[in-house]
């Protein structure tokens, strides 16, 4: 049983902000920023690869709903909507979930994208796109 299933089953407490038959949303205990919230399907799937499409769609719709509520509640400058897939990417709870992380200042969360655009030829871009396209299921 994942820690989130324990929250869903009310075996451990959480600050729940939304719940329906399929999806639940509650404050992330770490509160990386004020209002940091998780959106979680009630049925546990390990990661996005395993998620049934209809449930994934429901999770995204709830993510929008809760994001709007967080925006109204705390008036951040913006927010990051984030999923960590697998340990290498920072996943620690292996029950698919989406983070809503309100942003108040540029440096309140550390996550840096390097721009490698100038290291790549247009052929390399083409190849990368082509191999992804080939693998669309
Ligand atoms: P991940 O690292 O897997 O993307 O995110 C897992 C998140 O779950 C972390 O941000 C962590 O703070 C949060 N978390 C872990 N245990 C609990 C808990 O017992 N209650 C709540 N509300 N959040 C938790």
PDB file of C-alpha atoms in Angstrom, residues 26-122:
ATOM      1  CA  UNK A  26      -4.295  17.305  -0.613  1.00  0.00           C
ATOM      2  CA  UNK A  27      -1.483  19.529   0.603  1.00  0.00           C
ATOM      3  CA  UNK A  28       1.994  18.143   0.062  1.00  0.00           C
ATOM      4  CA  UNK A  29       3.452  17.731   3.525  1.00  0.00           C
ATOM      5  CA  UNK A  30       6.706  19.397   2.425  1.00  0.00           C
ATOM      6  CA  UNK A  31       4.988  22.679   1.350  1.00  0.00           C
ATOM      7  CA  UNK A  32       7.885  23.475  -1.002  1.00  0.00           C
ATOM      8  CA  UNK A  33       6.042  26.746  -1.433  1.00  0.00           C
ATOM      9  CA  UNK A  34       2.862  28.036   0.211  1.00  0.00           C
ATOM     10  CA  UNK A  35      -0.045  25.993  -1.131  1.00  0.00           C
ATOM     11  CA  UNK A  36       2.023  23.148  -2.655  1.00  0.00           C
ATOM     12  CA  UNK A  37      -0.668  20.590  -3.463  1.00  0.00           C
ATOM     13  CA  UNK A  38      -0.775  17.084  -4.925  1.00  0.00           C
ATOM     14  CA  UNK A  39      -3.390  15.656  -7.275  1.00  0.00           C
ATOM     15  CA  UNK A  40      -3.601  11.882  -7.039  1.00  0.00           C
ATOM     16  CA  UNK A  41      -5.740   9.181  -8.682  1.00  0.00           C
ATOM     17  CA  UNK A  42      -7.349   7.047  -5.987  1.00  0.00           C
ATOM     18  CA  UNK A  43      -6.251   3.877  -7.710  1.00  0.00           C
ATOM     19  CA  UNK A  44      -2.495   3.494  -7.481  1.00  0.00           C
ATOM     20  CA  UNK A  45      -0.525   3.331 -10.705  1.00  0.00           C
ATOM     21  CA  UNK A  46       3.231   3.527 -10.466  1.00  0.00           C
ATOM     22  CA  UNK A  47       3.787   6.268 -13.011  1.00  0.00           C
ATOM     23  CA  UNK A  48       2.383   8.035 -16.074  1.00  0.00           C
ATOM     24  CA  UNK A  49       3.225   5.107 -18.360  1.00  0.00           C
ATOM     25  CA  UNK A  50       0.800   2.897 -16.432  1.00  0.00           C
ATOM     26  CA  UNK A  51      -2.066   5.374 -16.150  1.00  0.00           C
ATOM     27  CA  UNK A  52      -5.278   4.582 -18.066  1.00  0.00           C
ATOM     28  CA  UNK A  53      -6.062   7.490 -20.389  1.00  0.00           C
ATOM     29  CA  UNK A  54      -9.518   8.255 -18.995  1.00  0.00           C
ATOM     30  CA  UNK A  55      -8.195   8.465 -15.438  1.00  0.00           C
ATOM     31  CA  UNK A  56      -5.244  10.573 -16.558  1.00  0.00           C
ATOM     32  CA  UNK A  57      -7.683  12.971 -18.212  1.00  0.00           C
ATOM     33  CA  UNK A  58      -9.648  13.222 -14.960  1.00  0.00           C
ATOM     34  CA  UNK A  59      -6.468  13.940 -13.004  1.00  0.00           C
ATOM     35  CA  UNK A  60      -5.578  16.780 -15.382  1.00  0.00           C
ATOM     36  CA  UNK A  61      -9.047  18.312 -15.143  1.00  0.00           C
ATOM     37  CA  UNK A  62      -8.814  18.252 -11.334  1.00  0.00           C
ATOM     38  CA  UNK A  63      -5.298  19.710 -11.598  1.00  0.00           C
ATOM     39  CA  UNK A  64      -6.745  22.673 -13.475  1.00  0.00           C
ATOM     40  CA  UNK A  65      -9.559  23.080 -10.924  1.00  0.00           C
ATOM     41  CA  UNK A  66      -7.218  22.966  -7.921  1.00  0.00           C
ATOM     42  CA  UNK A  67      -4.650  25.215  -9.677  1.00  0.00           C
ATOM     43  CA  UNK A  68      -7.315  27.872 -10.139  1.00  0.00           C
ATOM     44  CA  UNK A  69      -8.289  27.565  -6.473  1.00  0.00           C
ATOM     45  CA  UNK A  70      -4.651  27.849  -5.353  1.00  0.00           C
ATOM     46  CA  UNK A  71      -4.234  30.890  -7.589  1.00  0.00           C
ATOM     47  CA  UNK A  72      -7.296  32.563  -6.076  1.00  0.00           C
ATOM     48  CA  UNK A  73      -6.335  31.536  -2.554  1.00  0.00           C
ATOM     49  CA  UNK A  74      -2.719  32.687  -2.473  1.00  0.00           C
ATOM     50  CA  UNK A  75      -2.279  34.820  -5.605  1.00  0.00           C
ATOM     51  CA  UNK A  76       1.126  33.437  -6.588  1.00  0.00           C
ATOM     52  CA  UNK A  77       2.865  34.970  -9.611  1.00  0.00           C
ATOM     53  CA  UNK A  78       2.481  31.611 -11.355  1.00  0.00           C
ATOM     54  CA  UNK A  79       2.813  27.920 -10.681  1.00  0.00           C
ATOM     55  CA  UNK A  80       4.645  24.829 -11.822  1.00  0.00           C
ATOM     56  CA  UNK A  81       2.650  21.722 -12.629  1.00  0.00           C
ATOM     57  CA  UNK A  82       5.071  18.871 -12.288  1.00  0.00           C
ATOM     58  CA  UNK A  83       5.288  15.098 -12.329  1.00  0.00           C
ATOM     59  CA  UNK A  84       8.395  13.162 -11.332  1.00  0.00           C
ATOM     60  CA  UNK A  85       8.636   9.868 -13.200  1.00  0.00           C
ATOM     61  CA  UNK A  86      10.995   7.332 -11.609  1.00  0.00           C
ATOM     62  CA  UNK A  87      13.701   7.804  -9.030  1.00  0.00           C
ATOM     63  CA  UNK A  88      16.178   9.516 -11.359  1.00  0.00           C
ATOM     64  CA  UNK A  89      13.637  12.305 -11.852  1.00  0.00           C
ATOM     65  CA  UNK A  90      12.977  12.672  -8.133  1.00  0.00           C
ATOM     66  CA  UNK A  91       9.999  10.355  -7.673  1.00  0.00           C
ATOM     67  CA  UNK A  92       9.820   9.162  -4.085  1.00  0.00           C
ATOM     68  CA  UNK A  93       6.220   7.958  -3.865  1.00  0.00           C
ATOM     69  CA  UNK A  94       5.508   5.340  -6.509  1.00  0.00           C
ATOM     70  CA  UNK A  95       1.836   6.199  -6.875  1.00  0.00           C
ATOM     71  CA  UNK A  96       1.340   8.538  -9.834  1.00  0.00           C
ATOM     72  CA  UNK A  97       0.690  12.148  -8.824  1.00  0.00           C
ATOM     73  CA  UNK A  98       0.944  15.697 -10.055  1.00  0.00           C
ATOM     74  CA  UNK A  99       2.483  18.517  -8.035  1.00  0.00           C
ATOM     75  CA  UNK A 100       0.969  21.991  -8.104  1.00  0.00           C
ATOM     76  CA  UNK A 101       3.728  24.294  -6.890  1.00  0.00           C
ATOM     77  CA  UNK A 102       2.749  27.949  -6.568  1.00  0.00           C
ATOM     78  CA  UNK A 103       5.568  30.340  -7.441  1.00  0.00           C
ATOM     79  CA  UNK A 104       6.120  33.591  -5.600  1.00  0.00           C
ATOM     80  CA  UNK A 105       9.714  34.407  -6.525  1.00  0.00           C
ATOM     81  CA  UNK A 106      12.082  33.240  -9.260  1.00  0.00           C
ATOM     82  CA  UNK A 107      14.246  31.218  -6.904  1.00  0.00           C
ATOM     83  CA  UNK A 108      11.720  29.688  -4.516  1.00  0.00           C
ATOM     84  CA  UNK A 109      12.100  26.329  -6.295  1.00  0.00           C
ATOM     85  CA  UNK A 110      15.318  25.001  -7.832  1.00  0.00           C
ATOM     86  CA  UNK A 111      14.933  23.347 -11.199  1.00  0.00           C
ATOM     87  CA  UNK A 112      17.246  24.376 -13.993  1.00  0.00           C
ATOM     88  CA  UNK A 113      16.955  23.705 -17.732  1.00  0.00           C
ATOM     89  CA  UNK A 114      20.200  24.129 -19.649  1.00  0.00           C
ATOM     90  CA  UNK A 115      19.780  25.350 -23.205  1.00  0.00           C
ATOM     91  CA  UNK A 116      21.666  22.973 -25.552  1.00  0.00           C
ATOM     92  CA  UNK A 117      20.131  24.386 -28.707  1.00  0.00           C
ATOM     93  CA  UNK A 118      23.433  25.612 -30.073  1.00  0.00           C
ATOM     94  CA  UNK A 119      25.110  22.196 -29.590  1.00  0.00           C
ATOM     95  CA  UNK A 120      22.756  20.507 -32.052  1.00  0.00           C
ATOM     96  CA  UNK A 121      22.539  20.532 -35.824  1.00  0.00           C
ATOM     97  CA  UNK A 122      19.146  20.640 -37.506  1.00  0.00           C
TER      98      UNK A 122
END
